[in-house]
Coordinates of C-alpha atoms (C1' of nucleotides) in Angstrom, one line a residue:
Chain A
X7 CA -14.4 84.6 27.9
X8 CA -15.2 81.3 26.3
X9 CA -12.7 79.6 24.0
X10 CA -12.8 76.1 22.5
X11 CA -10.6 74.4 20.0
X12 CA -10.4 71.6 17.5
X13 CA -6.9 70.2 17.0
X14 CA -6.7 67.9 14.0
X15 CA -3.5 66.2 12.9
X16 CA -2.9 66.6 9.1
X17 CA -3.9 63.1 8.1
X18 CA -5.3 63.9 4.6
X19 CA -8.9 63.4 5.4
X20 CA -11.7 64.6 7.7
X21 CA -13.0 61.7 9.8
X22 CA -16.7 61.6 10.7
X23 CA -15.8 61.3 14.4
X24 CA -13.6 64.4 14.1
X25 CA -16.5 66.3 12.6
X26 CA -18.6 65.5 15.7
X27 CA -15.8 66.8 18.0
X28 CA -15.3 69.9 16.0
X29 CA -19.1 70.5 15.8
X30 CA -19.6 70.3 19.6
X31 CA -16.7 72.7 20.2
X32 CA -18.0 75.1 17.5
X33 CA -21.6 74.9 18.8
X34 CA -20.4 75.8 22.3
X35 CA -18.2 78.7 21.2
X36 CA -21.0 80.2 19.1
X37 CA -23.6 79.7 21.8
X38 CA -21.4 81.5 24.4
X39 CA -20.3 84.2 22.1
X40 CA -16.8 83.0 22.4
X41 CA -14.1 81.9 19.9
X42 CA -13.5 78.6 18.1
X43 CA -9.9 78.0 17.4
X44 CA -8.4 75.6 14.9
X45 CA -5.0 74.4 15.9
X46 CA -2.9 72.0 13.8
X47 CA -1.2 69.1 15.7
X48 CA 1.7 68.5 13.4
X49 CA 4.5 67.9 15.9
X50 CA 5.5 64.7 14.2
X51 CA 4.7 65.3 10.6
X52 CA 7.5 65.1 8.2
X53 CA 5.4 65.0 5.1
X54 CA 3.6 67.7 3.2
X55 CA 1.5 69.3 5.9
X56 CA -0.3 71.6 3.5
X57 CA -1.4 68.8 1.3
X58 CA -2.6 66.7 4.2
X59 CA -4.4 69.5 5.8
X60 CA -6.3 70.9 2.9
X61 CA -9.0 68.2 2.9
X62 CA -9.7 68.8 6.6
X63 CA -10.0 72.6 6.1
X64 CA -12.2 72.1 3.1
X65 CA -14.4 69.6 4.9
X66 CA -14.9 71.9 7.8
X67 CA -15.7 74.9 5.6
X68 CA -18.1 72.9 3.5
X69 CA -19.9 71.9 6.7
X70 CA -20.0 75.6 7.7
X71 CA -17.9 75.0 10.8
X72 CA -15.9 78.2 10.7
X73 CA -13.0 79.1 12.9
X74 CA -12.1 82.4 14.4
X75 CA -8.4 81.8 14.7
X76 CA -6.2 79.3 12.9
X77 CA -4.9 78.4 9.5
X78 CA -5.7 80.9 6.7
X79 CA -7.4 83.3 9.1
X80 CA -4.5 83.9 11.6
X81 CA -5.3 85.3 15.0
X82 CA -3.6 87.1 17.9
X83 CA -2.0 84.0 19.4
X84 CA -0.5 82.4 16.3
X85 CA 1.2 80.6 14.8
X86 CA -1.5 77.9 15.0
X87 CA 0.7 75.1 13.8
X88 CA 2.5 73.1 16.5
X89 CA 5.5 72.6 14.2
X90 CA 6.1 76.4 14.3
X91 CA 5.9 76.7 18.1
X92 CA 8.9 74.7 19.3
X93 CA 10.5 77.6 21.1
X94 CA 7.4 77.9 23.3
X95 CA 7.7 74.2 24.1
X96 CA 11.4 74.4 24.8
X97 CA 10.8 77.2 27.2
X98 CA 8.2 75.2 29.0
X99 CA 10.5 72.2 29.3
X100 CA 13.2 74.4 30.8
X101 CA 10.8 75.7 33.4
X102 CA 9.6 72.2 34.3
X103 CA 13.2 71.1 34.7
X104 CA 14.1 74.1 36.7
X105 CA 11.1 73.6 39.0
X106 CA 12.0 70.0 39.6
X107 CA 8.9 68.7 37.9
X108 CA 10.9 67.0 35.1
X109 CA 14.3 65.4 34.8
X110 CA 16.8 64.3 32.2
X111 CA 16.7 60.6 31.8
X112 CA 19.6 58.7 30.3
X113 CA 18.3 55.2 30.1
X114 CA 18.4 53.5 26.8
X115 CA 15.4 52.0 25.1
X116 CA 16.8 48.6 25.9
X117 CA 17.2 49.3 29.5
X118 CA 13.7 50.6 29.7
X119 CA 12.3 47.6 27.9
X120 CA 14.1 45.3 30.4
X121 CA 12.5 47.1 33.3
X122 CA 9.2 46.8 31.8
X123 CA 9.5 43.1 31.1
X124 CA 10.7 42.5 34.6
X125 CA 7.7 44.2 36.0
X126 CA 5.5 42.1 33.8
X127 CA 7.2 38.9 34.9
X128 CA 6.6 39.8 38.5
X129 CA 3.1 40.8 37.7
X130 CA 3.4 44.2 39.2
X131 CA 2.5 47.5 37.6
X132 CA 5.4 49.0 35.8
X133 CA 7.0 52.2 37.0
X134 CA 10.3 53.6 35.9
X135 CA 13.0 53.2 38.4
X136 CA 14.5 56.6 37.6
X137 CA 17.9 54.8 37.6
X138 CA 19.3 57.2 35.1
X139 CA 17.6 60.3 36.3
X140 CA 20.0 63.3 36.2
X141 CA 19.0 66.4 38.1
X142 CA 22.4 68.1 38.4
X143 CA 24.9 69.1 35.7
X144 CA 27.5 66.8 37.2
X145 CA 25.2 63.8 36.8
X146 CA 24.5 64.8 33.3
X147 CA 28.1 65.0 32.4
X148 CA 28.8 61.6 34.0
X149 CA 26.0 59.9 32.0
X150 CA 27.0 61.6 28.8
X151 CA 30.6 60.5 29.1
X152 CA 29.1 57.0 28.8
X153 CA 27.8 58.0 25.5
X154 CA 24.2 58.2 26.7
X155 CA 21.6 60.6 25.3
X156 CA 18.9 62.2 27.4
X157 CA 15.1 62.5 27.0
X158 CA 13.2 64.7 29.4
X159 CA 10.7 62.9 31.6
X160 CA 8.0 64.2 33.9
X161 CA 8.6 63.6 37.6
X162 CA 5.2 62.5 38.4
X163 CA 3.8 62.4 42.0
X164 CA 3.7 59.0 43.7
X165 CA 0.9 59.6 46.1
X166 CA -2.5 61.2 46.4
X167 CA -5.1 61.4 43.7
X168 CA -6.3 63.8 41.1
X169 CA -10.0 64.6 40.9
X170 CA -11.4 65.8 37.7
X171 CA -14.8 67.3 37.3
X172 CA -15.5 66.4 33.7
X173 CA -18.5 68.2 32.2
X174 CA -19.9 65.1 30.6
X175 CA -18.6 62.4 32.9
X176 CA -18.9 64.0 36.3
X177 CA -16.2 63.4 38.9
X178 CA -13.4 61.1 37.8
X179 CA -10.4 60.3 40.1
X180 CA -7.0 59.0 39.3
X181 CA -4.3 57.7 41.6
X182 CA -1.0 59.5 40.9
X183 CA 0.8 56.3 41.6
X184 CA -0.5 54.7 38.5
X185 CA 0.8 57.5 36.3
X186 CA 4.1 57.2 34.5
X187 CA 7.0 59.4 34.1
X188 CA 6.1 60.3 30.6
X189 CA 8.6 61.6 28.1
X190 CA 8.0 65.1 27.1
X191 CA 11.0 65.8 25.0
X192 CA 12.8 63.3 22.7
X193 CA 16.5 62.7 22.6
X194 CA 16.7 64.9 19.5
X195 CA 15.3 67.8 21.4
X196 CA 11.8 67.8 19.8
X197 CA 8.9 67.8 22.1
X198 CA 6.0 65.4 22.4
X199 CA 2.3 65.9 22.0
X200 CA 1.1 66.2 25.6
X201 CA 3.5 69.0 26.4
X202 CA 2.7 70.9 23.2
X203 CA -1.0 70.4 23.9
X204 CA -0.8 71.9 27.4
X205 CA 1.4 74.8 26.3
X206 CA -0.9 75.6 23.3
X207 CA -4.1 75.4 25.3
X208 CA -2.6 77.9 27.7
X209 CA -1.2 80.2 25.0
X210 CA -4.4 80.2 23.1
X211 CA -6.3 80.8 26.3
X212 CA -8.6 77.8 25.8
X213 CA -11.2 77.7 28.5
X214 CA -13.0 74.5 27.6
X215 CA -11.2 71.4 26.3
X216 CA -13.9 69.3 24.6
X217 CA -12.3 66.2 23.0
X218 CA -12.8 62.5 22.5
X219 CA -12.9 60.1 25.3
X220 CA -9.6 58.6 24.4
X221 CA -8.0 61.6 26.0
X222 CA -9.5 61.1 29.4
X223 CA -6.7 58.8 30.6
X224 CA -4.2 61.3 29.3
X225 CA -5.6 64.1 31.3
X226 CA -3.7 63.6 34.6
X227 CA -0.3 64.1 33.0
X228 CA -1.6 67.2 31.3
X229 CA -3.0 68.6 34.5
X230 CA 0.2 67.8 36.3
X231 CA 2.2 69.8 33.7
X232 CA -0.2 72.7 33.7
X233 CA -0.1 73.0 37.4
X234 CA 3.6 72.7 37.5
X235 CA 3.7 75.5 34.9
X236 CA 1.3 77.6 36.9
X237 CA -1.3 77.6 34.3
X238 CA -5.1 77.7 35.1
X239 CA -6.9 74.5 34.6
X240 CA -9.4 74.6 31.7
X241 CA -12.8 72.9 32.0
X242 CA -12.7 69.4 30.5
X243 CA -15.4 67.5 28.6
X244 CA -14.7 64.1 27.3
X245 CA -17.0 63.0 24.5
X246 CA -17.8 59.3 23.9
X247 CA -16.6 57.7 20.7
X248 CA -18.4 57.6 17.5
X249 CA -18.6 53.8 17.1
X250 CA -18.9 51.7 14.0
X251 CA -22.4 50.6 12.9
X252 CA -23.8 48.1 15.3
X253 CA -20.8 47.9 17.6
X254 CA -19.0 49.8 20.3
X255 CA -15.7 49.9 18.5
X256 CA -14.3 53.1 17.3
X257 CA -15.3 53.9 13.8
X258 CA -12.4 53.4 11.4
X259 CA -11.7 54.3 7.9
X260 CA -9.8 51.1 7.4
X261 CA -12.6 48.8 8.2
X262 CA -14.9 49.6 5.3
X263 CA -14.8 46.0 4.1
X264 CA -16.2 44.9 7.4
X265 CA -19.0 47.5 7.4
X266 CA -19.9 46.6 3.9
X267 CA -21.0 43.1 5.1
X268 CA -24.0 44.9 6.6
X269 CA -26.7 44.7 3.9
X270 CA -28.2 48.1 4.5
X271 CA -24.9 49.8 4.8
X272 CA -23.8 48.2 1.6
X273 CA -26.9 49.4 -0.2
X274 CA -26.2 53.0 0.8
X275 CA -22.6 52.8 -0.4
X276 CA -23.7 51.2 -3.6
X277 CA -26.1 54.0 -4.3
X278 CA -23.4 56.6 -3.6
X279 CA -21.0 54.7 -5.8
X280 CA -23.5 54.8 -8.6
X281 CA -23.6 58.6 -8.4
X282 CA -19.9 58.9 -8.0
X283 CA -19.3 56.8 -11.1
X284 CA -21.6 58.9 -13.2
X285 CA -19.6 62.0 -12.4
X286 CA -16.3 60.3 -12.8
X287 CA -15.3 60.3 -9.2
X288 CA -13.1 57.4 -8.1
X289 CA -14.9 54.9 -5.9
X290 CA -12.1 52.9 -4.2
X291 CA -12.0 52.9 -0.4
X292 CA -9.2 55.4 -0.2
X293 CA -10.9 58.1 -2.3
X294 CA -14.5 57.3 -1.5
X295 CA -15.3 56.2 2.0
X296 CA -18.4 56.8 4.1
X297 CA -16.2 57.3 7.2
X298 CA -14.8 60.4 5.6
X299 CA -17.0 63.5 5.1
X300 CA -15.8 64.1 1.5
X301 CA -17.9 61.1 0.6
X302 CA -21.1 63.0 1.4
X303 CA -20.0 66.1 -0.3
X304 CA -19.2 64.1 -3.4
X305 CA -22.7 62.7 -3.7
X306 CA -24.5 65.8 -2.7
X307 CA -25.6 65.6 0.9
X308 CA -26.6 68.8 2.6
X309 CA -24.2 70.1 5.2
X310 CA -27.2 70.9 7.4
X311 CA -28.4 67.3 7.3
X312 CA -25.0 66.1 8.4
X313 CA -24.7 68.7 11.1
X314 CA -28.2 67.8 12.4
X315 CA -27.4 64.1 12.4
X316 CA -24.0 64.4 14.0
X317 CA -25.4 66.6 16.7
X318 CA -27.8 63.9 17.7
X319 CA -25.0 61.3 17.8
X320 CA -24.4 61.6 21.5
X321 CA -26.6 64.5 22.3
X322 CA -30.4 65.0 22.5
X323 CA -32.6 67.8 23.6
X324 CA -35.6 65.8 24.8
X325 CA -37.8 62.9 23.7
X326 CA -39.4 64.7 20.8
X327 CA -37.1 67.0 18.9
X328 CA -35.3 65.5 16.0
X329 CA -34.9 68.2 13.4
X330 CA -32.7 71.2 14.1
X331 CA -31.5 74.0 12.1
X332 CA -27.9 75.2 12.7
X333 CA -29.3 78.2 14.7
X334 CA -31.4 76.0 16.9
X335 CA -28.5 73.8 17.6
X336 CA -26.4 76.8 18.7
X337 CA -29.2 77.9 21.0
X338 CA -30.1 74.5 22.5
X339 CA -26.9 72.5 22.6
X340 CA -25.5 71.7 26.0
X341 CA -22.8 69.4 27.4
X342 CA -25.0 68.5 30.3
X343 CA -27.2 66.5 27.8
X344 CA -24.4 64.7 26.1
X345 CA -24.5 61.0 26.6
X346 CA -21.7 59.1 28.3
X347 CA -22.0 55.9 26.2
X348 CA -20.5 55.6 22.7
X349 CA -23.0 56.1 19.8
X350 CA -22.8 54.1 16.6
X351 CA -22.8 55.8 13.3
X352 CA -25.8 54.8 11.3
X353 CA -25.7 55.9 7.7
X354 CA -29.3 55.0 7.2
X355 CA -30.4 57.5 9.8
X356 CA -28.1 60.1 8.3
X357 CA -29.9 59.4 5.0
X358 CA -33.2 60.0 6.8
X359 CA -32.0 63.4 7.9
X360 CA -30.7 64.2 4.5
X361 CA -34.1 63.3 3.0
X362 CA -35.9 65.5 5.5
X363 CA -33.6 68.5 5.0
X364 CA -33.6 68.2 1.3
X365 CA -37.4 68.2 1.1
X366 CA -37.4 71.5 3.0
X367 CA -35.7 73.2 0.1
X368 CA -37.5 75.2 -2.5
X369 CA -37.3 73.8 -6.1
X370 CA -34.9 76.5 -7.3
X371 CA -32.5 75.7 -4.6
X372 CA -32.8 72.0 -5.3
X373 CA -32.0 72.8 -8.9
X374 CA -29.0 74.8 -8.0
X375 CA -27.6 72.0 -6.0
X376 CA -28.4 69.3 -8.6
X377 CA -27.1 71.2 -11.7
X378 CA -23.4 70.6 -11.0
X379 CA -24.1 66.8 -11.0
X380 CA -25.6 67.0 -14.5
X381 CA -22.7 69.0 -15.7
X382 CA -20.1 66.7 -14.3
X383 CA -21.9 63.7 -15.8
X384 CA -21.8 65.4 -19.1
X385 CA -25.6 65.4 -19.4
X386 CA -25.9 69.2 -19.9
X387 CA -23.5 71.9 -21.1
X388 CA -21.2 73.6 -18.7
X389 CA -22.5 76.1 -17.9
X390 CA -26.0 74.8 -18.7
X391 CA -28.3 76.5 -21.1
X392 CA -31.5 78.1 -19.9
X393 CA -33.4 75.3 -21.6
X394 CA -31.4 72.7 -19.7
X395 CA -32.0 74.5 -16.4
X396 CA -35.7 74.6 -17.1
X397 CA -35.8 70.9 -17.9
X398 CA -33.9 70.1 -14.7
X399 CA -36.3 72.2 -12.7
X400 CA -39.3 70.4 -14.2
X401 CA -37.7 67.0 -13.5
X402 CA -37.0 67.9 -9.9
X403 CA -40.5 69.2 -9.3
X404 CA -42.0 66.0 -10.8
X405 CA -39.6 63.7 -9.0
X406 CA -40.6 65.2 -5.6
X407 CA -39.1 63.2 -2.8
X408 CA -37.6 60.6 -5.0
X409 CA -34.6 62.9 -5.1
X410 CA -33.2 62.8 -1.6
X411 CA -29.8 64.3 -2.3
X412 CA -28.4 66.5 -5.0
X413 CA -26.7 63.6 -6.8
X414 CA -30.0 61.7 -7.1
X415 CA -30.9 63.8 -10.1
X416 CA -28.7 61.3 -12.0
X417 CA -31.3 58.6 -11.5
X418 CA -33.3 60.7 -14.0
X419 CA -30.5 60.9 -16.5
X420 CA -32.8 59.7 -19.2
X421 CA -34.5 63.0 -19.4
X422 CA -31.2 64.6 -20.5
X423 CA -29.9 61.9 -22.8
X424 CA -30.5 62.2 -26.5
X425 CA -33.3 59.9 -27.7
X426 CA -31.0 58.0 -29.9
X427 CA -28.7 56.8 -27.1
X428 CA -31.4 55.9 -24.6
X429 CA -30.6 52.4 -23.2
X430 CA -33.2 50.0 -22.2
X431 CA -32.9 48.0 -19.0
X432 CA -32.8 44.4 -20.0
X433 CA -35.1 43.1 -17.4
X434 CA -37.6 45.9 -17.9
X435 CA -37.6 45.4 -21.6
X436 CA -38.1 41.7 -21.4
X437 CA -40.9 42.0 -18.9
X438 CA -42.9 44.8 -20.5
X439 CA -41.8 45.5 -24.1
X440 CA -41.6 41.9 -25.1
X441 CA -44.7 40.8 -23.2
X442 CA -47.5 39.3 -25.3
X443 CA -49.4 42.0 -27.2
X444 CA -47.3 44.8 -25.8
X445 CA -45.8 46.1 -29.0
X446 CA -49.2 46.1 -30.8
X447 CA -50.7 48.1 -27.9
X448 CA -47.7 50.4 -27.8
X449 CA -48.0 51.0 -31.5
X450 CA -51.7 51.9 -31.2
X451 CA -51.1 54.1 -28.3
X452 CA -48.3 55.9 -30.2
X453 CA -50.9 57.0 -32.7
X454 CA -53.0 58.4 -29.9
X455 CA -50.1 60.3 -28.6
X456 CA -49.3 61.6 -32.1
X457 CA -52.7 63.0 -32.5
X458 CA -53.5 64.1 -28.9
X459 CA -54.7 67.7 -28.8
X460 CA -52.1 68.8 -26.4
X461 CA -49.4 67.2 -24.3
X462 CA -50.1 68.3 -20.8
X463 CA -50.6 66.0 -17.9
X464 CA -54.4 66.2 -17.8
X465 CA -54.8 65.6 -21.5
X466 CA -52.4 62.7 -21.4
X467 CA -54.2 61.1 -18.6
X468 CA -57.5 61.4 -20.4
X469 CA -55.9 60.0 -23.6
X470 CA -54.7 57.0 -21.7
X471 CA -58.0 56.3 -20.0
X472 CA -59.9 56.6 -23.3
X473 CA -57.4 54.2 -24.9
X474 CA -57.8 51.7 -22.0
X475 CA -61.6 51.8 -22.3
X476 CA -61.5 51.4 -26.1
X477 CA -59.1 48.4 -26.0
X478 CA -60.8 46.9 -22.9
X479 CA -57.5 46.3 -21.2
X480 CA -56.2 47.0 -17.8
X481 CA -54.2 50.2 -17.5
X482 CA -51.1 48.4 -16.4
X483 CA -50.9 46.6 -19.7
X484 CA -50.1 49.8 -21.5
X485 CA -48.7 52.1 -18.9
X486 CA -45.7 49.8 -18.2
X487 CA -44.6 49.4 -21.8
X488 CA -44.9 53.1 -22.4
X489 CA -42.8 53.8 -19.4
X490 CA -40.0 51.4 -20.4
X491 CA -40.2 52.8 -24.0
X492 CA -39.7 56.4 -23.0
X493 CA -37.4 56.0 -20.0
X494 CA -35.7 52.6 -20.5
X495 CA -36.6 51.7 -17.0
X496 CA -39.5 50.1 -15.1
X497 CA -39.4 52.5 -12.2
X498 CA -39.7 56.3 -12.0
X499 CA -42.0 59.2 -11.3
X500 CA -45.6 59.5 -12.5
X501 CA -45.8 58.5 -16.2
X502 CA -47.9 61.4 -17.3
X503 CA -45.4 63.8 -15.8
X504 CA -42.6 61.9 -17.6
X505 CA -44.4 62.1 -20.9
X506 CA -45.3 65.8 -20.5
X507 CA -41.7 66.8 -19.6
X508 CA -40.3 64.9 -22.5
X509 CA -42.7 66.4 -24.9
X510 CA -44.4 64.9 -27.9
X511 CA -41.6 64.6 -30.3
X512 CA -39.2 62.9 -27.9
X513 CA -41.8 60.5 -26.7
X514 CA -42.7 59.4 -30.2
X515 CA -39.1 59.0 -31.2
X516 CA -38.4 56.9 -28.1
X517 CA -41.4 54.7 -28.7
X518 CA -40.4 54.2 -32.3
X519 CA -37.0 53.0 -31.1
X520 CA -38.6 50.7 -28.6
X521 CA -40.8 49.2 -31.3
X522 CA -37.9 48.2 -33.6
Chain B
rG20 C1' -2.7 42.7 33.1
rG21 C1' -3.0 47.8 36.1
rC22 C1' -5.8 52.2 35.8
rC23 C1' -10.1 54.8 33.8
rC24 C1' -14.9 55.0 31.2
rC25 C1' -19.4 52.9 29.6
rG26 C1' -24.0 49.3 29.6
rU27 C1' -32.6 51.1 28.0
rC28 C1' -35.6 48.1 21.5
rG29 C1' -31.0 46.1 15.6
rU30 C1' -29.5 51.7 15.8
rC31 C1' -30.0 57.0 17.9
rU32 C1' -32.4 58.1 22.3
rA33 C1' -36.5 59.8 26.4
rG34 C1' -36.4 58.4 31.4
rA35 C1' -32.9 62.1 37.2
rG36 C1' -37.8 56.4 43.0
rG37 C1' -44.2 56.0 41.8
rC38 C1' -46.5 59.8 35.5
rC39 C1' -43.3 53.2 32.7
rU40 C1' -48.2 47.1 31.3
rA41 C1' -40.8 51.9 29.5
rG42 C1' -42.2 56.9 25.2
rG43 C1' -40.3 58.9 20.3
rA44 C1' -37.2 58.5 15.8
rC45 C1' -34.5 55.5 12.0
rA46 C1' -34.4 50.5 10.3
rC47 C1' -37.4 46.1 9.7
rU48 C1' -42.3 44.4 8.9
rG49 C1' -48.2 43.7 7.9
rG50 C1' -52.0 46.5 5.5
rC51 C1' -54.2 50.8 2.9
rC52 C1' -53.4 54.2 -1.2
rU53 C1' -51.4 53.5 -6.2
rU54 C1' -49.5 52.9 -13.3
rU55 C1' -44.0 51.4 -11.2
rC56 C1' -40.9 53.5 -7.6
rA57 C1' -40.9 56.9 -3.7
rC58 C1' -44.2 59.5 -0.4
rG59 C1' -48.3 59.4 2.9
rC60 C1' -51.7 56.9 6.4
rC61 C1' -53.0 52.8 9.8
rG62 C1' -50.9 48.7 12.5
rG63 C1' -46.8 45.2 14.2
rC64 C1' -42.1 43.4 16.0
rA65 C1' -38.5 44.9 19.6
rA66 C1' -35.0 47.0 25.2
rC67 C1' -34.1 48.5 31.1
rA68 C1' -26.8 43.1 30.8
rC69 C1' -27.1 39.8 35.3
rG70 C1' -27.3 39.0 40.7
rG71 C1' -27.8 40.9 45.4
rG72 C1' -29.3 44.9 48.5
rU73 C1' -31.9 49.9 50.1
rU74 C1' -37.3 51.2 49.8
rC75 C1' -44.2 50.4 50.7
rG76 C1' -42.2 51.0 45.6
rA77 C1' -36.0 50.9 41.3
rA78 C1' -34.7 51.4 34.4
rU79 C1' -33.7 55.2 38.0
rC80 C1' -29.8 54.8 44.5
rC81 C1' -25.7 51.2 46.6
rC82 C1' -22.6 46.7 46.1
rG83 C1' -20.9 42.8 43.2
rU84 C1' -20.6 40.0 38.6
rC85 C1' -20.5 39.9 33.5
rG86 C1' -19.8 42.3 28.9
rG87 C1' -17.8 46.3 25.8
rG88 C1' -14.4 50.3 25.1
rG89 C1' -10.2 53.5 26.2
rU90 C1' -5.3 54.2 28.1
rC91 C1' -0.7 52.6 29.8
rA92 C1' 5.0 55.1 23.1
rC93 C1' 11.3 59.0 22.4
rC94 C1' 2.3 58.6 18.0
rA95 C1' -1.2 62.5 17.8

RNA sequence: GGCCCCGUCGUCUAGAGGCCUAGGACACUGGCCUUUCACGCCGGCAACACGGGUUCGAAUCCCGUCGGGGUCACCA
């Protein structure tokens, strides 16, 4: 039996670091023929859990990280929401109390704070005095008569060490003395995360706890609880953080402004914003943030590209392999080859993977992915006509690797716009249309186009070369003005492809507009 | 501050004592190709945090220093 889990808190978005944790858990479960469980850590959520959870579920599903048990799919050990399992936690607390592994503590927050400050003043590590520890009913009654309220604390060992054989870090040891008597149940009777975590992992029969490094220091108290409860100890693997670009700090959604100071990072976000804007998606940091997976979905990244990139963030197979399909990842992934050091998230490299994966796709698939962007941008009907689909397919074929993600089709919006509303880029028009002699040449070449025998790429190319020879000009003198005239831009795919796709009528109309 | 983790090119990494004058990829950059852009091809820049050991020999083992991060909540 091999069971892993991913336990997100309903925060309203799927963080890129969370994706990596989920992915590793999923990969392991699939590889071992085990189960991947999704559990919702909502012990402290007062707000609308459903609403805050949906984006996380959607994100995982979009990435193809499917769960065998959890929200929407159920499972034999449910419910999978911590908020619905309080009776289980209560029972565990009772057992801990009965076994002498936990106690009622009647100290007030002020008293606790005073102890803590005293320890700090004397420069010794803080450890709770257990002054208001109540282990008998009589003690409880006495404290309660003073108007005190009880939390439940763990009675942690004070000597010896705990050795942990972490699957990525190796052996790690902790001295029990430096552990605290952590609170596991609040004064209001609700329980805290660590207890819930231990109980759930046991109830769900989790065999491998694969989680972020921040939980490494929390592990002793969890092991203490599970041993006190008589539960088996799962295998642990603590993954390094996904760090922010160019640093070792944890990647954070709130620091987008800081990341944007990096030129390359900013360029990528700028490009994505261009796409988002054209399809009417908000671009403020809350709705559109590269730390959140929804960002990539919005602009048309491929889930496989993200999966491939994320897998390599902290894991590698060897010194050669870069590109992996999902299936290869499932076969080849191993915790033993996970790095110990944090890895910084590099959107440029993600983009390189996106490019690679996208170019593997057959043209029809590219078109299927790109079509929704044209629809959302209002450039084609919804659903698109056969004619529009055909046009899109031609554009995609001719654009080749200039289209690196589905949303990039919008860089070629001019193919789909009516001739009358084509806009000319100011700089491009100034440089090429208003150049000396450009309009005369353009007018002459227009006649050639009007009378060309046919309008295929080969003929167009010949026509152009004949024209250049006849006028004794350099090809650049005519090719650039024509491009700007028919596309409004100075950059783009091969000009003859552009002309042929547009067709004679549209080309002539556009040139006429450019000439006036 | 205590405890824990980590430290190879800007970034992701290969490297488990000699194969390393440290390899690959992304990025950057020079050139070629070329109607622009992109691609492609050829080339370049660039790292073992530092100091001590151990050893014939260390990026690899040990110790220390420094640096970075995490954790010490009636948050998850």
